[in-house]
CSV table of C-alpha atoms and ligand atoms in Angstrom, one decimal:
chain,number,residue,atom,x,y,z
A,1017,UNK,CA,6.6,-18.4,7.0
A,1018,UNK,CA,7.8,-21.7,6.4
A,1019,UNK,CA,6.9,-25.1,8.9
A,1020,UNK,CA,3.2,-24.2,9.3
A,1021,UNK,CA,0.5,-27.0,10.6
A,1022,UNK,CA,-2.7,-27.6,9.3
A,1023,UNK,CA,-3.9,-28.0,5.7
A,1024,UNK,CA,-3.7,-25.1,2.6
A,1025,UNK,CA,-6.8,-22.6,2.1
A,1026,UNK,CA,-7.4,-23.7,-1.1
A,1027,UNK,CA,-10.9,-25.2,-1.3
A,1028,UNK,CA,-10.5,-29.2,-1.4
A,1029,UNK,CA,-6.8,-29.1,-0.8
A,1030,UNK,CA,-5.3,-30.9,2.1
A,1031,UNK,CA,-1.7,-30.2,1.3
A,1032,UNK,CA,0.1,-29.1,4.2
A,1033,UNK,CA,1.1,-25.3,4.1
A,1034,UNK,CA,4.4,-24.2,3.5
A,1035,UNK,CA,4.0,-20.0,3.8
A,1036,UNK,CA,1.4,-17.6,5.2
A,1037,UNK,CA,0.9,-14.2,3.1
A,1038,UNK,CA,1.2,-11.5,5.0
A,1039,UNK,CA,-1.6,-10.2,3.1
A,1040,UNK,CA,-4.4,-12.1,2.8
A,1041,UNK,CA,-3.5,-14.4,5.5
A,1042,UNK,CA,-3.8,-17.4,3.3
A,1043,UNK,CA,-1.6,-20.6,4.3
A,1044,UNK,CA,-0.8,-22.0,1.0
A,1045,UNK,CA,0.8,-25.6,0.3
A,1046,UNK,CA,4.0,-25.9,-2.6
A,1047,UNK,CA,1.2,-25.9,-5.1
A,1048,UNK,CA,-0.9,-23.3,-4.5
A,1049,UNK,CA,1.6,-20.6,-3.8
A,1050,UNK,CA,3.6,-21.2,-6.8
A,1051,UNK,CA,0.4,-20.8,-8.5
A,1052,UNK,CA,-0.4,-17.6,-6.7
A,1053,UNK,CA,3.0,-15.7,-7.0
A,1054,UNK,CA,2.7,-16.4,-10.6
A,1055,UNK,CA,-0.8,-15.2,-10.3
A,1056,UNK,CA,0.5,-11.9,-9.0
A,1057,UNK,CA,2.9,-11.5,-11.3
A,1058,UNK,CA,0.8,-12.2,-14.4
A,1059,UNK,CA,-1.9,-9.8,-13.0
A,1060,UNK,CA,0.9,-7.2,-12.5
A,1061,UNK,CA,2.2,-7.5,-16.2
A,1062,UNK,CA,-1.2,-7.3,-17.9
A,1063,UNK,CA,-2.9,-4.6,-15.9
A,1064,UNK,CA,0.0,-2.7,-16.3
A,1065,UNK,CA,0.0,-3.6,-20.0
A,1066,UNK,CA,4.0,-4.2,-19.7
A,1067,UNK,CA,4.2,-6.5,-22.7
A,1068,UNK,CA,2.4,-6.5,-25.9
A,1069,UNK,CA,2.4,-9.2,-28.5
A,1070,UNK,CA,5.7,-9.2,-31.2
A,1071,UNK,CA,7.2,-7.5,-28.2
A,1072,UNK,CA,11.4,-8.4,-27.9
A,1073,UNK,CA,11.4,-8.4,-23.9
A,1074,UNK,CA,15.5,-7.8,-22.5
A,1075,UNK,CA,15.2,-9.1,-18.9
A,1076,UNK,CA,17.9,-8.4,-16.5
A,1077,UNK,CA,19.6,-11.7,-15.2
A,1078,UNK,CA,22.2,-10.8,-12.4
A,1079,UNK,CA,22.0,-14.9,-11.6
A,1080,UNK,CA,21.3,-13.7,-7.9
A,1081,UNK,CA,17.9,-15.2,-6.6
A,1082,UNK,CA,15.6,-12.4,-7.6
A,1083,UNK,CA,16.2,-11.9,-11.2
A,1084,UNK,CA,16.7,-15.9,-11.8
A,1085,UNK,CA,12.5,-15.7,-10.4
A,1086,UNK,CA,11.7,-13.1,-12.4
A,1087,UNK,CA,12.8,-15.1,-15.7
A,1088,UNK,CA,11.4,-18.3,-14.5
A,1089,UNK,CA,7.8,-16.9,-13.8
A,1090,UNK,CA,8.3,-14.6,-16.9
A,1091,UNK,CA,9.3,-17.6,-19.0
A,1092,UNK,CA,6.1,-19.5,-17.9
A,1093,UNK,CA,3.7,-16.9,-18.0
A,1094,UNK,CA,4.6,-15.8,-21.5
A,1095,UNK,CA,4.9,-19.5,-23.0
A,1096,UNK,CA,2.1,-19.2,-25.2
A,1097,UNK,CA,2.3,-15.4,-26.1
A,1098,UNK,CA,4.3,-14.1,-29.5
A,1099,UNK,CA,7.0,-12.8,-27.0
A,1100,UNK,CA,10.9,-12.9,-27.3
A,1101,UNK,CA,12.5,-13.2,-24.5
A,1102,UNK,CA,16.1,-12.4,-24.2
A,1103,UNK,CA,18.2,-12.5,-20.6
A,1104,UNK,CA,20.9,-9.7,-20.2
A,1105,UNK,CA,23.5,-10.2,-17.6
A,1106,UNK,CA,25.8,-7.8,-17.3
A,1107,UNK,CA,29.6,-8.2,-15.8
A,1108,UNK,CA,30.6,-5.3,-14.3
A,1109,UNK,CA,34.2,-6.0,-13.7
A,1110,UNK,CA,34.1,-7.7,-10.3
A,1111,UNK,CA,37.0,-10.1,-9.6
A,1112,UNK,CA,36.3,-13.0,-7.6
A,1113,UNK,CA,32.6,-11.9,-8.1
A,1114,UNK,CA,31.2,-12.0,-11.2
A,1115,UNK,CA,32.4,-15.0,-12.8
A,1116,UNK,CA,30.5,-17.7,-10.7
A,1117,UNK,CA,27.5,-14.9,-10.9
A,1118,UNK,CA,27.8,-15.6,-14.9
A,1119,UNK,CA,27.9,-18.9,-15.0
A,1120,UNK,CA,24.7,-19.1,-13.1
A,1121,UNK,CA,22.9,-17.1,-15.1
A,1122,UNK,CA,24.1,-19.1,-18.8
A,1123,UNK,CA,22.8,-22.6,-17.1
A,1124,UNK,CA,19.4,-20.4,-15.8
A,1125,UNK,CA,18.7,-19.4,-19.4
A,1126,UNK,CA,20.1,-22.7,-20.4
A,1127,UNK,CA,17.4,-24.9,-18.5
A,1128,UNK,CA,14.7,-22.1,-19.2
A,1129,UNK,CA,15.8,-22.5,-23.1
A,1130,UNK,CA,15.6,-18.7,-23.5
A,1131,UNK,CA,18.1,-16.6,-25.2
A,1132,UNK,CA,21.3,-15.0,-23.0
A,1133,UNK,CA,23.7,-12.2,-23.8
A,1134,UNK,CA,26.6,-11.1,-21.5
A,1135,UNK,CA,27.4,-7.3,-21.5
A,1136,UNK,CA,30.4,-5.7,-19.8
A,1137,UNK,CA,31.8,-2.3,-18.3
A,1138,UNK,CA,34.5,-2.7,-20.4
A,1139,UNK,CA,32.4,-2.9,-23.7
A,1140,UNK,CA,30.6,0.1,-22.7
A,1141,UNK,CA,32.9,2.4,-20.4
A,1142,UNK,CA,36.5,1.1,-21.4
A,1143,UNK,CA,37.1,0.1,-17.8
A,1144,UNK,CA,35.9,-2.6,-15.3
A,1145,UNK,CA,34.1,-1.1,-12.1
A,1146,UNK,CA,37.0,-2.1,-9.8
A,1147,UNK,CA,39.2,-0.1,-11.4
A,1148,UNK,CA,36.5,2.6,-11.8
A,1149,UNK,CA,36.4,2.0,-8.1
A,1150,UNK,CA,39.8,3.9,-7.4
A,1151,UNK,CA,39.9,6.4,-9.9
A,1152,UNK,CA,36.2,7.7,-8.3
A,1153,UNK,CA,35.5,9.2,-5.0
A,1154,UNK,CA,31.8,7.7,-4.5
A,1155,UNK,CA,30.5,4.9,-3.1
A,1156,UNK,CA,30.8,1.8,-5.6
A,1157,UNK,CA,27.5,0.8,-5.6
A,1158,UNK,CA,26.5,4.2,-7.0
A,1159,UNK,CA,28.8,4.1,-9.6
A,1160,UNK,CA,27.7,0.7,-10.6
A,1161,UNK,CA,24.2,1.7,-10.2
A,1162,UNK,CA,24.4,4.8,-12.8
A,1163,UNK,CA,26.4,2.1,-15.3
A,1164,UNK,CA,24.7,-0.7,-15.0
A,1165,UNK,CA,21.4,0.7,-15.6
A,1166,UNK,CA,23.2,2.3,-18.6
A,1167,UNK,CA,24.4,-0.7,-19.3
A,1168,UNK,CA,21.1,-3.1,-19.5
A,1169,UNK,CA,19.3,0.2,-21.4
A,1170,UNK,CA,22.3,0.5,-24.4
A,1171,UNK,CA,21.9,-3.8,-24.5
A,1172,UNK,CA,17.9,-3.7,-24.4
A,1173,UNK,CA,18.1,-0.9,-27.3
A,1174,UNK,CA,20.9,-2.9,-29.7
A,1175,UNK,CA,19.0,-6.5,-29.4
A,1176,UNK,CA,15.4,-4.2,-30.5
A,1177,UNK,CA,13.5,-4.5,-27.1
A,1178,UNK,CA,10.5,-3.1,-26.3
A,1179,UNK,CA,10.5,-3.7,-22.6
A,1180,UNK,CA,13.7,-4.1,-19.9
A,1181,UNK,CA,12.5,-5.9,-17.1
A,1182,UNK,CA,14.4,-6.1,-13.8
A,1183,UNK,CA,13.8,-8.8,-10.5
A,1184,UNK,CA,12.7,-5.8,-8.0
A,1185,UNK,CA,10.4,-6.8,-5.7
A,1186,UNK,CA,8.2,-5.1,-3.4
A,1187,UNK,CA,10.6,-4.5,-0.9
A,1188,UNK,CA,13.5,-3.1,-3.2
A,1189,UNK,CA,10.7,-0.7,-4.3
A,1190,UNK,CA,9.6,0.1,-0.6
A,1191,UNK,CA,13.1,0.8,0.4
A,1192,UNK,CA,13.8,3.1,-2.9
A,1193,UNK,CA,10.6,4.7,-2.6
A,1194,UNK,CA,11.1,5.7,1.0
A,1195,UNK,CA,14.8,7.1,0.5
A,1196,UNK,CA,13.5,9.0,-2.0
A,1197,UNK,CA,10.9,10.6,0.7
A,1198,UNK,CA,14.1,10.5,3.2
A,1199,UNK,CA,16.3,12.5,0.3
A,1200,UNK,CA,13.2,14.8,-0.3
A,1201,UNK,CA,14.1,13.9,-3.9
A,1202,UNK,CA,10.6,15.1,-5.4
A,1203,UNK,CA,12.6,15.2,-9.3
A,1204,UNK,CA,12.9,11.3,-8.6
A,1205,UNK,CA,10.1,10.8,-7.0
A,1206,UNK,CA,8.1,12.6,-10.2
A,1207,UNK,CA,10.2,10.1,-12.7
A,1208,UNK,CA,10.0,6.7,-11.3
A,1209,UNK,CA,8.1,4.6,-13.8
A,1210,UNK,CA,6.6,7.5,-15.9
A,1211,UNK,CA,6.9,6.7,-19.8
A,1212,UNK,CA,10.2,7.4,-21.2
A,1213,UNK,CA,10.9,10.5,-23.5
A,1214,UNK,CA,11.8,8.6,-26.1
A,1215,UNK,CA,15.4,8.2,-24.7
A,1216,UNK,CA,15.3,4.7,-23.0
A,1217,UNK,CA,14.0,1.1,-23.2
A,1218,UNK,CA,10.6,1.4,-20.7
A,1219,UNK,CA,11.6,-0.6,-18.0
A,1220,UNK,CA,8.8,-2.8,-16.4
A,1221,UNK,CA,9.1,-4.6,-12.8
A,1222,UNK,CA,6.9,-7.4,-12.9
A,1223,UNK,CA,7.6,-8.6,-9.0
A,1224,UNK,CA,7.3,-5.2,-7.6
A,1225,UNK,CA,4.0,-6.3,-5.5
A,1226,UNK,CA,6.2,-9.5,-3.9
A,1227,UNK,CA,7.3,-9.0,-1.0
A,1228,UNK,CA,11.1,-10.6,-1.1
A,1229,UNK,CA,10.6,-13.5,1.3
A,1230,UNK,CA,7.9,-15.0,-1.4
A,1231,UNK,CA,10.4,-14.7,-4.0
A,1232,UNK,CA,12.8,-16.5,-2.1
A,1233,UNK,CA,10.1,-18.9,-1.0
A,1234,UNK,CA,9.5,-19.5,-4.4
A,1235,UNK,CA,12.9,-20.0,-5.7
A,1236,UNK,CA,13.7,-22.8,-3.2
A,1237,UNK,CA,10.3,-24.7,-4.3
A,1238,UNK,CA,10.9,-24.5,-7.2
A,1239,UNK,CA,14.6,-25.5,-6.7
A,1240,UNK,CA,16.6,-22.7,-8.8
A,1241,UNK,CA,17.6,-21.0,-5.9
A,1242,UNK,CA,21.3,-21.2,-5.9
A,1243,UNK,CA,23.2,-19.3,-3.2
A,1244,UNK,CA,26.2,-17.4,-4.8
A,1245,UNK,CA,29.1,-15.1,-3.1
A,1246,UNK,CA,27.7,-11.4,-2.0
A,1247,UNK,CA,29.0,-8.8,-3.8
A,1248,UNK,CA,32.2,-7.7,-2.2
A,1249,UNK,CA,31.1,-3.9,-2.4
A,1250,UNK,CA,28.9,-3.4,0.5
A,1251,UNK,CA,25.7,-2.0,-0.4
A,1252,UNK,CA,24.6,1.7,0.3
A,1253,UNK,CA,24.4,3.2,3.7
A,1254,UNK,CA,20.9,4.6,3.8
A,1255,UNK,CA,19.6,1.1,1.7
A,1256,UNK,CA,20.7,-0.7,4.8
A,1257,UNK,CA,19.1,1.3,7.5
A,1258,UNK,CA,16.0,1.9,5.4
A,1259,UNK,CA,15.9,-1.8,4.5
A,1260,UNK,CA,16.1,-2.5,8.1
A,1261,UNK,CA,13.6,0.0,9.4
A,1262,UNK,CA,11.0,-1.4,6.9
A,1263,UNK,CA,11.5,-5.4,8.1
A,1264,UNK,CA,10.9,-3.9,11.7
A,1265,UNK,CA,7.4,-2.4,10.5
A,1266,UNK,CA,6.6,-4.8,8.7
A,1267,UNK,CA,7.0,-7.8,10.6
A,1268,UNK,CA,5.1,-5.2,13.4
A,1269,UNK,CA,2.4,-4.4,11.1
A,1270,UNK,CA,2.0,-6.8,8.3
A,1271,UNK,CA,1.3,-5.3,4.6
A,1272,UNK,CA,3.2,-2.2,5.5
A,1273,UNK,CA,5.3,-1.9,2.4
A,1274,UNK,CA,2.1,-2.8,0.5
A,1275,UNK,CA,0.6,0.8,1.8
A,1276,UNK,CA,4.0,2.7,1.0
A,1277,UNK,CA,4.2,1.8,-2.5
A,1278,UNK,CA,0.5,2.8,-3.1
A,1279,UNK,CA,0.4,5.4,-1.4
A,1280,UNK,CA,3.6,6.8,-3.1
A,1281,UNK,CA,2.2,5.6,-6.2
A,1282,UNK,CA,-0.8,8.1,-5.3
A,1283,UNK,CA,2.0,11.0,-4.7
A,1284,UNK,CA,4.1,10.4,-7.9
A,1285,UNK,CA,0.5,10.8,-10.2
A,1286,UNK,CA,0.3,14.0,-8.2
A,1287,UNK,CA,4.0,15.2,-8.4
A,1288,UNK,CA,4.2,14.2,-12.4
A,1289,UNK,CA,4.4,17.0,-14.2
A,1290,UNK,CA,6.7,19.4,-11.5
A,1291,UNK,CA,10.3,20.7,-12.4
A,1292,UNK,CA,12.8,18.4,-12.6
A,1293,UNK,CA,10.4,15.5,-13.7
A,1294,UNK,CA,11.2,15.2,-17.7
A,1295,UNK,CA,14.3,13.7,-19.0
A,1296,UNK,CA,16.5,15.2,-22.0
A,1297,UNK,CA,18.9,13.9,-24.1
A,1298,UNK,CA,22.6,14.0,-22.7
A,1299,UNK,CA,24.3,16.8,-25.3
A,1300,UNK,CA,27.8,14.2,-25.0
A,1301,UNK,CA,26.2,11.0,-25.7
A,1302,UNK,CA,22.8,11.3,-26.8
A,1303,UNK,CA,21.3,9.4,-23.3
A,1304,UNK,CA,18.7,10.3,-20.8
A,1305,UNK,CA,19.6,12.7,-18.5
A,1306,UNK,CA,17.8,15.0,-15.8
A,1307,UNK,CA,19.5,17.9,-17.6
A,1308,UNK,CA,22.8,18.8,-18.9
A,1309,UNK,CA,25.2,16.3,-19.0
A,1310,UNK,CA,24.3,12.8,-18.0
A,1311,UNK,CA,25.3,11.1,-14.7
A,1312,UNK,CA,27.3,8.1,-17.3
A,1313,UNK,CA,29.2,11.3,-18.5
A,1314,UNK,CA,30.0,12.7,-15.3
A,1315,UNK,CA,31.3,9.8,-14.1
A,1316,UNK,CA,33.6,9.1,-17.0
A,1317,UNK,CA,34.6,12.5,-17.4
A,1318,UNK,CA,35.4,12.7,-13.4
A,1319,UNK,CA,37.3,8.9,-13.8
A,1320,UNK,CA,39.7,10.4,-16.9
A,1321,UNK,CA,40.7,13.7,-15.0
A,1322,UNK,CA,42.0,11.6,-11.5
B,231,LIG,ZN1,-3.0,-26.3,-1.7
B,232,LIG,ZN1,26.0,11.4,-21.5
């Protein structure tokens, strides 16, 4: 994508081109593609009418390349709009991890002038994940999935939020939507994105139609891309075969994830309203849950009895 010849689409420009989208075919200089990923992104946040004005908007800061974007372009597109923005980064109890992690996320928010708030496992669960990590049987990443979204939803509520956003981009949501075909997970499948029951903070994924290259494009160009130390707990099975799969098609048949997540989008309107799609309060801690007790619960509960 990078190293291209010739000058930039753009009428009049003659910048040289630093990425082609795999879209439109455009070769776009510095300039012009920063201009149209935050194009992208602002069209995805008003037509999906993800913030309104007054709204508090918690945005999920890991201080890994995605979310750090995801604040930046948020930060910029909302400059002039009566929006609070506050970044959440959550420390999930990670030695040699999460430390450096948190310290790039305070001097993101720092630069960006926007409000920051540090959350923990602890706070929430009484324990940090690696010691959650041996009293538990699963893989960590799920048990840090089910928390950590718990995590950012119980933070977003407390500091009045309207709106959670996270840094997925398209292909996160290419590879979840798939493995939720692969599962035959139709309950999921049905919930993704529908309005809450009144349980949670709706979250909204304002980069979920850029594709991950561009948001790493764009974090280098616009020189807050920091690389930071990979989580030591490597990441789900299926993620990494799915993930891998998909950069095969797509590289084979550009705009491929594009297609998946509409057309799934097209399946999910259908699916809505079958069993298994609401949510209902956990009886234990008040939380969403798919019924019964919540997955937070079932995890803690399982962690006390080992
Ligand atoms: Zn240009
Ligand atoms: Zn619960």
């Amino acid at each position: 994508m990078a190293g291209e010849t010739g000058r930039c689409s753009c009428p009049g420009c003659t910048e040289p081109p630093i990425a082609v989208l795999r879209g439109s075919g455009e070769r776009l200089c510095t300039r012009h593609f920063t201009a149209s990923v935050e194009c992208r992104v602002r069209e995805t946040v008003e037509g999906g009418g993800m913030v309104r004005d007054g709204d508090i908007v918690a945005v999920g800061l890991s201080g890994g390349k995605d979310s750090t974007v995801l604040l930046h372009i948020l930060s910029r597109i909302l400059l002039d709009c009566p929006v609070r923005i506050v970044a959440v980064t959550v420390d999930e109890g990670i030695a040699g991890y999460r430390k450096e992690t948190i310290r790039a996320a305070r001097s993101i928010a720092a630069v960006l002038g926007v409000e920051h708030i540090v959350v923990s496992f602890e706070e929430l669960c009484g324990r940090t994940l690696d010691a959650l990590v041996g009293e538990l049987p699963m893989h960590p990443c799920t048990i840090c999935g089910v928390l950590r979204r718990r995590v950012l939803q119980t933070a977003a509520g407390n500091i009045g939020a309207a709106r959670l956003a996270t840094g997925h981009c398209l292909d996160d949501e290419a590879q979840s939507a798939l493995m939720n075909v692969l599962n035959g997970d139709l309950g999921r499948i049905a919930r993704t994105g529908i309005p809450d029951a009144g349980v949670l903070v709706p979250r909204i994924k304002p980069l979920r139609s850029i594709p991950e290259k561009e948001v790493t494009l764009y974090g280098i160009v616009q020189e807050i891309y920091t690389p930071l130390p990979e989580c030591p707990y490597a990441g789900e099975a299926l993620r990494s075969d799915v993930r891998g799969f998909l950069s095969t098609l797509e590289y084979r048949r550009a705009g491929t994830m594009t297609r998946l997540m509409a057309g799934y989008d097209r399946l999910r309107a259908r699916v809505g309203g079958c069993a298994g799609a609401g949510r209902v309060s956990c009886p234990e801690c008040g939380g969403p849950s798919t019924g019964g007790r919540c997955r937070v619960c079932e995890l803690l509960g399982q962690a006390g009895r080992r």
